[in-house]
Coordinates of C-alpha atoms in Angstrom, one line a residue:
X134 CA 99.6 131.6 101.8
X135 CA 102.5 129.5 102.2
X136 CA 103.5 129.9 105.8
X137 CA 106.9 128.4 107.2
X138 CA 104.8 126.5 110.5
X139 CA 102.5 125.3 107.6
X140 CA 105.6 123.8 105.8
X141 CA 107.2 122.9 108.9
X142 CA 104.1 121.0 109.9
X143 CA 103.8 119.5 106.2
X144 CA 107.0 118.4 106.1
X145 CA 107.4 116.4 109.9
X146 CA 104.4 114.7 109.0
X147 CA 104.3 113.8 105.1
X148 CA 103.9 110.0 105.0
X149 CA 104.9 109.6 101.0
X150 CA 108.6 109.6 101.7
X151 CA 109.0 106.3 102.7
X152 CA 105.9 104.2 101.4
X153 CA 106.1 101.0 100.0
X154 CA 104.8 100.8 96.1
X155 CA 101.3 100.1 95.7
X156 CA 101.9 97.0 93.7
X157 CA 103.6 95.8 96.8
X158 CA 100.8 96.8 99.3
X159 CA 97.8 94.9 97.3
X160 CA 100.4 92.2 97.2
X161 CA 100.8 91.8 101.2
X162 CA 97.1 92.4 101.4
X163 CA 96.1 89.6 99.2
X164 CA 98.8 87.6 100.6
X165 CA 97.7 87.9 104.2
X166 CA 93.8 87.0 104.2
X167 CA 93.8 83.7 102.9
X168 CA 94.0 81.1 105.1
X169 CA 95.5 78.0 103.7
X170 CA 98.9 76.4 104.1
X171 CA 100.8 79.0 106.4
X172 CA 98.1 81.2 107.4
X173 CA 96.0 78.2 108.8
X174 CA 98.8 76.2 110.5
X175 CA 99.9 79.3 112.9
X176 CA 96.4 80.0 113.0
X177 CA 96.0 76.4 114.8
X178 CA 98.7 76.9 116.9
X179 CA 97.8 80.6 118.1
X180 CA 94.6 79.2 118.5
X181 CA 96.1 76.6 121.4
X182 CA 98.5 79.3 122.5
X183 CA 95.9 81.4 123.3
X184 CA 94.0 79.0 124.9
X185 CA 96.6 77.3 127.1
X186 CA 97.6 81.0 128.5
X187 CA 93.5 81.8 129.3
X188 CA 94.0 78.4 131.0
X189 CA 96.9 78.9 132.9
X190 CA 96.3 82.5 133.7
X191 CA 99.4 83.5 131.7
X192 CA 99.7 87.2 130.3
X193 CA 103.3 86.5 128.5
X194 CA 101.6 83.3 126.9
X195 CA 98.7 85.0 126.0
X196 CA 101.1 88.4 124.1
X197 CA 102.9 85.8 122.3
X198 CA 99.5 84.4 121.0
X199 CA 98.3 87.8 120.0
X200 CA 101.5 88.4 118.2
X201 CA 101.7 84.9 115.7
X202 CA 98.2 84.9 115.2
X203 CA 97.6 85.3 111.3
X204 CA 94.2 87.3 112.0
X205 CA 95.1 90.5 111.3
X206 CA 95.7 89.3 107.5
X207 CA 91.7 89.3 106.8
X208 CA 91.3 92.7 108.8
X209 CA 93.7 94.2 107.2
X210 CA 91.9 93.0 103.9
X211 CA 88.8 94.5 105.2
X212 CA 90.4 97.8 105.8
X213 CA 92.3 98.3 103.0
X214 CA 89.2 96.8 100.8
X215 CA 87.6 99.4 102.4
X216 CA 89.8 102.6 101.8
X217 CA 90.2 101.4 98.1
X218 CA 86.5 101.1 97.8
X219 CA 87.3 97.5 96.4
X220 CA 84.0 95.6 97.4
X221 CA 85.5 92.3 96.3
X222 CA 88.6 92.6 98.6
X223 CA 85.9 93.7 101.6
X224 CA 84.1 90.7 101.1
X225 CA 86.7 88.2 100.7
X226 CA 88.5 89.7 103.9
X227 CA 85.0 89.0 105.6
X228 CA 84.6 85.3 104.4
X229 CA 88.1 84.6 105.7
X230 CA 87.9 85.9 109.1
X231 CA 84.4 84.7 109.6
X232 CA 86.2 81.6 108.7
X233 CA 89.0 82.1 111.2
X234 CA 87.0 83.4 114.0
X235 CA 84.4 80.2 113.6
X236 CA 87.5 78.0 113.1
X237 CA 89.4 79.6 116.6
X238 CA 86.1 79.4 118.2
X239 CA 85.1 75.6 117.9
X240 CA 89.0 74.5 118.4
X241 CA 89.3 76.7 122.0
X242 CA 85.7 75.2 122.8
X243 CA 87.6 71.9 121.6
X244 CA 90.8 72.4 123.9
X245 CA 88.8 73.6 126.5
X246 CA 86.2 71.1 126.9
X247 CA 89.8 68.3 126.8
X248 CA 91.4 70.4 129.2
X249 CA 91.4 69.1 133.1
X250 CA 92.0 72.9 134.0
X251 CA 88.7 74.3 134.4
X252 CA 88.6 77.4 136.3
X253 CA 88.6 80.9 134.6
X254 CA 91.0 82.9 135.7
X255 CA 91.7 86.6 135.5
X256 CA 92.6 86.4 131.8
X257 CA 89.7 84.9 130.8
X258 CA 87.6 87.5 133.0
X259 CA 89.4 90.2 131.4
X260 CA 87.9 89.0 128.2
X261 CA 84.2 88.7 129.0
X262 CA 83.0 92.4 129.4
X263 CA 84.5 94.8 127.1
X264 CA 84.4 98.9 126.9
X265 CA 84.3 101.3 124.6
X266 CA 88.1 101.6 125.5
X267 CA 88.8 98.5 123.9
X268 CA 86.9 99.9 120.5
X269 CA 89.1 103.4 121.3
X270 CA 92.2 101.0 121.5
X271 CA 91.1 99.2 118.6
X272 CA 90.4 102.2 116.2
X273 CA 94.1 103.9 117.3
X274 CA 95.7 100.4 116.9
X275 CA 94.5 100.2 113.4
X276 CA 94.9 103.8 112.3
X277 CA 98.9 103.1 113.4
X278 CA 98.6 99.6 111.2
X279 CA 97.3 101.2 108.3
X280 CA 100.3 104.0 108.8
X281 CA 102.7 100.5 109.5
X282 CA 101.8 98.3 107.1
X283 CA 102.3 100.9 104.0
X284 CA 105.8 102.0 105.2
X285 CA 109.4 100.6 103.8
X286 CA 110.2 99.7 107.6
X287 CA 107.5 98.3 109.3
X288 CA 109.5 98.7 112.7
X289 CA 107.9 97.5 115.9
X290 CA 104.6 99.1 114.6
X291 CA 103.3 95.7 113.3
X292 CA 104.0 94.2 116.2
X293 CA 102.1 96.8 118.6
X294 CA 98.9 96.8 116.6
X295 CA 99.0 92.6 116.9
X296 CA 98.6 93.2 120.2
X297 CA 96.4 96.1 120.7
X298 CA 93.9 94.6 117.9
X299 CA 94.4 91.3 119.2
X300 CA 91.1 89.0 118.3
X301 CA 92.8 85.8 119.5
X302 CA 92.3 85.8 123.0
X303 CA 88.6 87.0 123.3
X304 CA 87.5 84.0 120.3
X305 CA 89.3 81.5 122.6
X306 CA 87.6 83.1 125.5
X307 CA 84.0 82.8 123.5
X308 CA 85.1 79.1 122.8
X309 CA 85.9 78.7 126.4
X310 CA 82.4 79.8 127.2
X311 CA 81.0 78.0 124.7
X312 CA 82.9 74.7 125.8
X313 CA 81.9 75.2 129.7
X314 CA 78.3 76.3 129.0
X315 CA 79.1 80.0 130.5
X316 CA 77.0 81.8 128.0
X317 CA 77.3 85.2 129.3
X318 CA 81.4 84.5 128.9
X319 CA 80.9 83.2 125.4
X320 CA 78.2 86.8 124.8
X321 CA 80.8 88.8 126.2
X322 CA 83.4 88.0 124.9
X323 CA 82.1 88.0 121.2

């Protein structure tokens, strides 16, 4: 039973028409979870980025952070690794953003314990006590990335989920924590 709101519905919201190949997908995948050359010089300077606007209390400082920050490359991995039931991918994606999380971590505490600005401000608060709307944000930011990433024209979808899904900003926080001795900041935050 082939009704027309059935192939209404089918055709406003068929996602084949414009997909990238597959070939091409793996590619950016495989491309975007290692983390040497590029991927680990923007990561270094997302880190401090990130960490300058927790310092300073700024929000714009802290979006642009979320956006050139390479971490969504290893998620991504995960995710994809995950939906292609490709065990290797998962675990490589894992590795490489345990890597990036320990390496955004000890270079925040790093920045933070150089810093002469000491106070936590608003930004950094923010950070220290999430909900379960952040995982709600999270989970629809990443259902519109997977959508994103696959499609000829990425748009301003890539962009969104960078900052929805942003990891940046709560690992500085956790180094922040972890440079000032504020555990419950550093727990939180994590």
């Amino acid at each position: 039973m082939d009704l027309p709101l059935i192939r209404w519905l089918r055709a406003r919201f068929d996602l084949n028409h414009d997909m990238v190949e597959p070939a091409e997908i793996v590619a950016d995948v495989e491309a975007g979870i290692a983390f040497k050359g590029t991927n680990l010089w923007v990561l270094f300077f997302a880190i401090l980025v990130a960490s300058v606007g927790l310092n300073v209390n700024s929000t714009a400082v802290i979006i642009g952070a979320m956006l050139i920050s390479p971490l969504m490359g290893p998620i991504v991995g995960v995710g994809f690794g995950a939906a292609t039931s490709d065990v290797a991918l998962v675990r490589r994606g894992l590795k490489n953003l345990a890597i990036a999380a320990g390496l955004s971590v000890l270079v925040s505490a790093l920045y933070f314990r150089l810093t002469p600005l000491t106070d936590a401000g608003s930004e950094l608060l923010a950070r220290t006590q999430p909900t379960t709307w952040d995982v709600a944000i999270a989970l629809f930011g990443g259902a519109a990335g997977a959508i994103g990433f696959t499609r000829r024209e990425v748009g301003n979808v890539m962009p969104g989920v960078s900052i929805a899904t942003a990891l940046m900003p709560p690992l500085c926080t956790a180094g922040y924590g972890l440079a000032t001795a504020h555990w419950s900041f550093m727990a939180g935050a994590f």
